[in-house]
Short mmCIF file of N, CA and C in Angstrom, two decimals:
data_model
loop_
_atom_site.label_atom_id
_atom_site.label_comp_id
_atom_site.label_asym_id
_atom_site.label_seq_id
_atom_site.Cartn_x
_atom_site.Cartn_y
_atom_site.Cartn_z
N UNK A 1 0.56 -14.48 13.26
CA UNK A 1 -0.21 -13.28 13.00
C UNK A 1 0.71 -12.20 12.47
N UNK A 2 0.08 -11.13 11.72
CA UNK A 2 0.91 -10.47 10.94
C UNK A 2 0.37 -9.15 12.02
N UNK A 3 1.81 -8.28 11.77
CA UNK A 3 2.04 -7.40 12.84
C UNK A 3 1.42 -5.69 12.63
N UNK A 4 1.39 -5.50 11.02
CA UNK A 4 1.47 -4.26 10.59
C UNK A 4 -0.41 -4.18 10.42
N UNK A 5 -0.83 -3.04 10.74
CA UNK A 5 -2.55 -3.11 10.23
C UNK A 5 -2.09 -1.54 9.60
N UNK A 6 -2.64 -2.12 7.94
CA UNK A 6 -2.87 -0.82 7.18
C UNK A 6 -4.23 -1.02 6.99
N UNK A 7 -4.07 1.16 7.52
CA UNK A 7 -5.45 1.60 7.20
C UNK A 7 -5.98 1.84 5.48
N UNK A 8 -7.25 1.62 5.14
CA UNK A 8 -7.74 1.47 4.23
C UNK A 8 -7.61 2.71 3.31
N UNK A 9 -6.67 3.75 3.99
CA UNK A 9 -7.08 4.81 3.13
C UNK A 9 -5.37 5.14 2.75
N UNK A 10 -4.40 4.26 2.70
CA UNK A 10 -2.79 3.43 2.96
C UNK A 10 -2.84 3.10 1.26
N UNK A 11 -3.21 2.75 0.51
CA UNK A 11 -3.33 2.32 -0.95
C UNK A 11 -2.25 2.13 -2.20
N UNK A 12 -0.77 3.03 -1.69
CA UNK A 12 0.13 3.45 -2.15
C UNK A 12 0.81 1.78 -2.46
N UNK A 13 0.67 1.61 -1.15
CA UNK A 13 2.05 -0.06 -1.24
C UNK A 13 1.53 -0.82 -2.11
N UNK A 14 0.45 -1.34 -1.86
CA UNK A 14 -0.42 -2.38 -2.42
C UNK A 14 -0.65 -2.17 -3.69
N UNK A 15 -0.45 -0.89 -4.58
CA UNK A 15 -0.56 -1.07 -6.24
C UNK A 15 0.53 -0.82 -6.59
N UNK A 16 1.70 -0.62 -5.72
CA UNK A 16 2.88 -0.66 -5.89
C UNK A 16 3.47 -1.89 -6.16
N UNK A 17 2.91 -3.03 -5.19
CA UNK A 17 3.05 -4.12 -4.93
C UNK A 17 2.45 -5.04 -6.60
N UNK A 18 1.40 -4.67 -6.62
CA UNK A 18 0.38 -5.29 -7.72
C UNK A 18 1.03 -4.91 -8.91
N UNK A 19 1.22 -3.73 -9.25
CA UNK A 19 1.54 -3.57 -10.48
C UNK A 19 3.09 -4.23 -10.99
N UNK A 20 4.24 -4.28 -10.02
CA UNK A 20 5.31 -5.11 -10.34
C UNK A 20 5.02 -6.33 -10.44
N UNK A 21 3.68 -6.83 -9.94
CA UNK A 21 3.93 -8.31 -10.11
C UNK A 21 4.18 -9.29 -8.79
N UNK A 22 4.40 -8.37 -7.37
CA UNK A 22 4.65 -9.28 -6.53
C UNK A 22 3.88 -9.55 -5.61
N UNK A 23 2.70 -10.21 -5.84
CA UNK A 23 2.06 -10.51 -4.94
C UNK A 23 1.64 -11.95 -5.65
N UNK A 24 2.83 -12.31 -6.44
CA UNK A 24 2.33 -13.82 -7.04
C UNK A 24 2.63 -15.13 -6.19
N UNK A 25 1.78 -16.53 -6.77
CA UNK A 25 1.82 -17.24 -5.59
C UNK A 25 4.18 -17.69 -5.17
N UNK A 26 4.48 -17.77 -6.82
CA UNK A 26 6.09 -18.08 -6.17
C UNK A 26 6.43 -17.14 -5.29
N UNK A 27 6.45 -15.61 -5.21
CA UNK A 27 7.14 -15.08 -4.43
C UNK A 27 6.56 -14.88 -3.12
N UNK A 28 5.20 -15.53 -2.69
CA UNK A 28 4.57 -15.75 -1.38
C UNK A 28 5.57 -17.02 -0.46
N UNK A 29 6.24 -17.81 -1.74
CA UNK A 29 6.56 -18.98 -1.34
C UNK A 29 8.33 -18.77 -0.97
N UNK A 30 8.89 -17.78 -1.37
CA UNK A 30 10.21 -17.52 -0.79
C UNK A 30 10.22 -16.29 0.10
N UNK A 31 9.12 -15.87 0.72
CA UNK A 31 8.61 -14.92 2.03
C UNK A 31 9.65 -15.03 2.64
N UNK A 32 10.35 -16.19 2.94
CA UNK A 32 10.75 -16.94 4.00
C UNK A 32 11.99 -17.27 3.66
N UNK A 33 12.63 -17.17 2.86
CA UNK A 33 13.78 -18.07 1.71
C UNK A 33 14.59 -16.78 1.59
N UNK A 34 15.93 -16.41 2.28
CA UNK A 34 16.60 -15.45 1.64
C UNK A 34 17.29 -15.65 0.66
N UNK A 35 17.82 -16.57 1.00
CA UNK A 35 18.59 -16.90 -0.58
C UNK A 35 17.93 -16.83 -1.75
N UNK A 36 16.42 -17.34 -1.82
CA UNK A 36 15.78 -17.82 -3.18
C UNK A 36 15.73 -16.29 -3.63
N UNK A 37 14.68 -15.64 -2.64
CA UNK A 37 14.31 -14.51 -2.70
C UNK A 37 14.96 -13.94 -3.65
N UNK A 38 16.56 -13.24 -3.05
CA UNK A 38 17.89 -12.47 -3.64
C UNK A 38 18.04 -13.15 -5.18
N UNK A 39 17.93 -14.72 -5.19
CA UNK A 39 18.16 -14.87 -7.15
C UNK A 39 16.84 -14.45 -7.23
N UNK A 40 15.24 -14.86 -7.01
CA UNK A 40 14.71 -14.18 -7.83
C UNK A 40 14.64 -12.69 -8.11
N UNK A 41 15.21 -11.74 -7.22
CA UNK A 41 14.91 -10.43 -7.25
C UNK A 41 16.58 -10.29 -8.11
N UNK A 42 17.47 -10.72 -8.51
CA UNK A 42 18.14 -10.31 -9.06
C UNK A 42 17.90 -10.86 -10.65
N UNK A 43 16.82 -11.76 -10.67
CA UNK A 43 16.50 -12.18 -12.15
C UNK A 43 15.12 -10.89 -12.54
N UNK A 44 14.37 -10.65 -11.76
CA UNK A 44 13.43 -9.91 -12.05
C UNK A 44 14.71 -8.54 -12.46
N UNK A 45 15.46 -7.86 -11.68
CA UNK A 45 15.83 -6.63 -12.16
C UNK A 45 16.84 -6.98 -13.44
N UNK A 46 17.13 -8.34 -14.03
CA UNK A 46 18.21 -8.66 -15.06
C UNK A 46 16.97 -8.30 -15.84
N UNK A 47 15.33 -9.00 -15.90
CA UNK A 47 14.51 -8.13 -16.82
C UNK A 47 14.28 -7.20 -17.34
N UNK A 48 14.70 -6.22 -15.99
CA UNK A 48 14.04 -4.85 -16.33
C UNK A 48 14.70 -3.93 -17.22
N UNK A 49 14.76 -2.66 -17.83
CA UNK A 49 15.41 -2.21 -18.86
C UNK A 49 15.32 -0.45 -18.10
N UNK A 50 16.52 -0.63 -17.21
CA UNK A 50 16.91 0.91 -16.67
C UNK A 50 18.38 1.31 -17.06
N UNK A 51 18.85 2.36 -17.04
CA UNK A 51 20.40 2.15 -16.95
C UNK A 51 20.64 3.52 -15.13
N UNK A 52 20.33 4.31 -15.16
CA UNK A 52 20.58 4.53 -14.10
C UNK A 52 19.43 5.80 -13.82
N UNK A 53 18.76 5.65 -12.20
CA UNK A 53 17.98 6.76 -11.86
C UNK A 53 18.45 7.23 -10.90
N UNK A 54 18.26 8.59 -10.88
CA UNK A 54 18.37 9.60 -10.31
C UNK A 54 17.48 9.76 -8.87
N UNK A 55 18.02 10.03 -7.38
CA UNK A 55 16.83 10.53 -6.34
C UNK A 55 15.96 11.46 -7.09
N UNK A 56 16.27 12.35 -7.36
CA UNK A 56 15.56 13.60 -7.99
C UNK A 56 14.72 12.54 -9.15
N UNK A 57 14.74 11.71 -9.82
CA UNK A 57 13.75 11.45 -10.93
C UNK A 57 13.07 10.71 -10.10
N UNK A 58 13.71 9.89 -9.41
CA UNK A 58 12.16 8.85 -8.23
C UNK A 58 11.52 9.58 -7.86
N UNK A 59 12.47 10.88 -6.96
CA UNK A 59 11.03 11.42 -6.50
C UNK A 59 9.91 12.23 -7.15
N UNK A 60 10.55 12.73 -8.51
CA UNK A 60 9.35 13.66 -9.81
C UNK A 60 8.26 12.18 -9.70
N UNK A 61 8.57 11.02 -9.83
CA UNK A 61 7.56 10.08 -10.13
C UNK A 61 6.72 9.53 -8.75
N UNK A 62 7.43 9.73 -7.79
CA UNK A 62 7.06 8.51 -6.54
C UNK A 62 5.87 9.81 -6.06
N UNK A 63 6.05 11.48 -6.26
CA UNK A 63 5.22 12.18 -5.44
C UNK A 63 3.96 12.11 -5.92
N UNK A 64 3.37 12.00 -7.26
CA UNK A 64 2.28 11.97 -8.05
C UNK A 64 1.53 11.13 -7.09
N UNK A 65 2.36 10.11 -7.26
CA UNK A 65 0.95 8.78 -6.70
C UNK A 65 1.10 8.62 -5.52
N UNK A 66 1.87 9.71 -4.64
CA UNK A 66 1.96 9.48 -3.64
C UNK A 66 0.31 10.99 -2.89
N UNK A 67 0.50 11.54 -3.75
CA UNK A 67 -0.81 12.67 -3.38
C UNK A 67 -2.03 12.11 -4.42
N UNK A 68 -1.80 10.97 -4.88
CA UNK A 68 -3.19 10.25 -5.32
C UNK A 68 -3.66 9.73 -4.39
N UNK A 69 -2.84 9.06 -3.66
CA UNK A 69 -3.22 7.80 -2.74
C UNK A 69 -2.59 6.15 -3.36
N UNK A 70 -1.86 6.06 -4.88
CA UNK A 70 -1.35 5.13 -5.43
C UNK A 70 -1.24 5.42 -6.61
N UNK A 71 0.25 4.37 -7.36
CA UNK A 71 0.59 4.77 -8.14
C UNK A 71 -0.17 4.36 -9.68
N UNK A 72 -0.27 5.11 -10.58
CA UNK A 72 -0.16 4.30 -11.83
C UNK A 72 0.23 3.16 -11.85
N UNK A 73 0.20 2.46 -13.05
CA UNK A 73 1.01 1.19 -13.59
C UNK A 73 2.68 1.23 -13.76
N UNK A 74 2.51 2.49 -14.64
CA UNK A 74 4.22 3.12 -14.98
C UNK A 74 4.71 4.01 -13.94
N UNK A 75 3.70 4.58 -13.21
CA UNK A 75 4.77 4.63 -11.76
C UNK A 75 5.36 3.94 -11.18
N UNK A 76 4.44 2.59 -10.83
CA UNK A 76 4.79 1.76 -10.00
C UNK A 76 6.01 0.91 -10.42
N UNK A 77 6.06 0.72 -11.89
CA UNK A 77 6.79 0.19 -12.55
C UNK A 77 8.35 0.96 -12.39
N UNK A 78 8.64 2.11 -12.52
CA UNK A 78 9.47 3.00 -12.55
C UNK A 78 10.23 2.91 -11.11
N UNK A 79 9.20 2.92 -10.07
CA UNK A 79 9.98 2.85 -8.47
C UNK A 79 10.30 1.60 -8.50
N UNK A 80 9.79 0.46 -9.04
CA UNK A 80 10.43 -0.87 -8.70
C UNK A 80 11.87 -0.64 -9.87
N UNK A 81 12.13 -0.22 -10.57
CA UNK A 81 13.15 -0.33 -11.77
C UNK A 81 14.15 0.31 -10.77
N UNK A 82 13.45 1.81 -9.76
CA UNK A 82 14.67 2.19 -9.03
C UNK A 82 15.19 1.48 -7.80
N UNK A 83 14.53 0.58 -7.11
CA UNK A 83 14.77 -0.35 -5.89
C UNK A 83 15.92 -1.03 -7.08
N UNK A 84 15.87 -1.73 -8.16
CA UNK A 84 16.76 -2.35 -9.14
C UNK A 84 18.34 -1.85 -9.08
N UNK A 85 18.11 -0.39 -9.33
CA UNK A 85 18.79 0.15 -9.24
C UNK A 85 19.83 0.81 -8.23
N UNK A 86 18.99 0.89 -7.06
CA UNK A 86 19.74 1.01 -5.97
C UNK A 86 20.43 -0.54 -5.82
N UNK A 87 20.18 -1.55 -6.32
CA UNK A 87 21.03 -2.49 -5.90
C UNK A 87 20.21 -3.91 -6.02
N UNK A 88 18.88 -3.89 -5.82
CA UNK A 88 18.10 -5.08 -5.41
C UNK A 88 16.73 -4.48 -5.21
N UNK A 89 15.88 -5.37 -5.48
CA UNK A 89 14.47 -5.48 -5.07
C UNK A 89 14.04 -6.56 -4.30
N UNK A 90 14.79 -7.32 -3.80
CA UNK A 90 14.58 -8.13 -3.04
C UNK A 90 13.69 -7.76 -1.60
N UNK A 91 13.83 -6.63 -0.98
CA UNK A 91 13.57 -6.27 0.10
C UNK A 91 12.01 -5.82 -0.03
N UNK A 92 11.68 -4.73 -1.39
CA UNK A 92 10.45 -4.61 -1.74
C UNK A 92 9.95 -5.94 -1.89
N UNK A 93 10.39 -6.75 -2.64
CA UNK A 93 9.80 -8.51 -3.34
C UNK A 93 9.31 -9.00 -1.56
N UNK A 94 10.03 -9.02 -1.01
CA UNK A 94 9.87 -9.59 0.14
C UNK A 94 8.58 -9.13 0.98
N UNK A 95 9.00 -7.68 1.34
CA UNK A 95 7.75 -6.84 1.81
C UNK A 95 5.96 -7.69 1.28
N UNK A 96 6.44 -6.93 -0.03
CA UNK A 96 5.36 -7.25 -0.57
C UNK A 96 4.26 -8.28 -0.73
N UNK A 97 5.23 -9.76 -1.15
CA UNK A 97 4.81 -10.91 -0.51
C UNK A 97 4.06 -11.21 0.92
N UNK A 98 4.90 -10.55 1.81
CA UNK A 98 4.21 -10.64 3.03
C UNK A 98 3.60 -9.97 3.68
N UNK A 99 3.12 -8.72 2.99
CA UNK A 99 1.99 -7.88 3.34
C UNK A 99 0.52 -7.77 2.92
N UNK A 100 0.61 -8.22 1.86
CA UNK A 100 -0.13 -8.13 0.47
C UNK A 100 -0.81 -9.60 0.19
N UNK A 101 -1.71 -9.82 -0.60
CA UNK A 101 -2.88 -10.55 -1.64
C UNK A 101 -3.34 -10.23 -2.59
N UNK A 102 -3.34 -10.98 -3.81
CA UNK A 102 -4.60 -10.95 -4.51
C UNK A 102 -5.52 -12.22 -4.49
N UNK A 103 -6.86 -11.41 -4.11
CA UNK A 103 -7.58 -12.40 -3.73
C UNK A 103 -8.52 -12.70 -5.01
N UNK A 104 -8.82 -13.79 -4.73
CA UNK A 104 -9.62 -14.69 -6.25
C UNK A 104 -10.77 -13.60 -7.29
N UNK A 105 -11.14 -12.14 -6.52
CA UNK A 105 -12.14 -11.60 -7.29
C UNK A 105 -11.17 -10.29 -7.99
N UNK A 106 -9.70 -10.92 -7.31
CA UNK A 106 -9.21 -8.99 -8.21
C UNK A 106 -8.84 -8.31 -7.08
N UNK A 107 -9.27 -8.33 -5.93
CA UNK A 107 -9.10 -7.24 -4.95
C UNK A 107 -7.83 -7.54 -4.26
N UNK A 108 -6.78 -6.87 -3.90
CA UNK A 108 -5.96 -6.76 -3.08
C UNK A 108 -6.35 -6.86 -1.13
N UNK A 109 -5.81 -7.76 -0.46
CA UNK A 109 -6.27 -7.90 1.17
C UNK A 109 -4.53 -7.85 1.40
#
């Protein structure tokens, strides 16, 4: 059983989650796998195209969708480029996987 209960009105993680991409079935499947995890989260940030962010620029971007209730696409995109940047996304990749769904109609559980 999973430990955390987010309330429905919580929305922030979960299109955070969605819009990078990690709630796909491979990275459900290294939940569990630290090692795999760490290469795939260091191949996803070899994708990405940042050179260096700033606290001060995460947070101009992370507060928007954070007083929406969730981010844009290119928000969401932008805070995962800075988890990259701090070093790894592995830890978000991970989270995410194991918090998160997309379920067969579109909807996030």
């Amino acid at each position: 059983a999973k430990s955390v209960d987010y309330p429905e009105s919580e929305t922030y993680d979960l299109y955070y989650c969605k819009h990078n991409g990690w709630l796909s079935k491979e990275l459900k499947a290294l939940q569990h796998d630290f090692e795999g995890m760490m290469a795939r989260a260091e191949q996803e940030c070899s994708s990405r195209h940042y050179e260096s962010i700033t606290a001060n620029q995460m947070a101009a971007v992370y507060a928007p969708g954070m007083l929406r209730g969730q981010p844009t696409e290119d928000e969401a995109r932008f805070i995962g480029d800075w988890t990259c940047a701090m070093g790894s996304a592995a830890c978000d990749m991970a989270y995410c996987a194991y918090s998160f769904c997309e379920l067969p109609d579109g909807t996030i559980g």
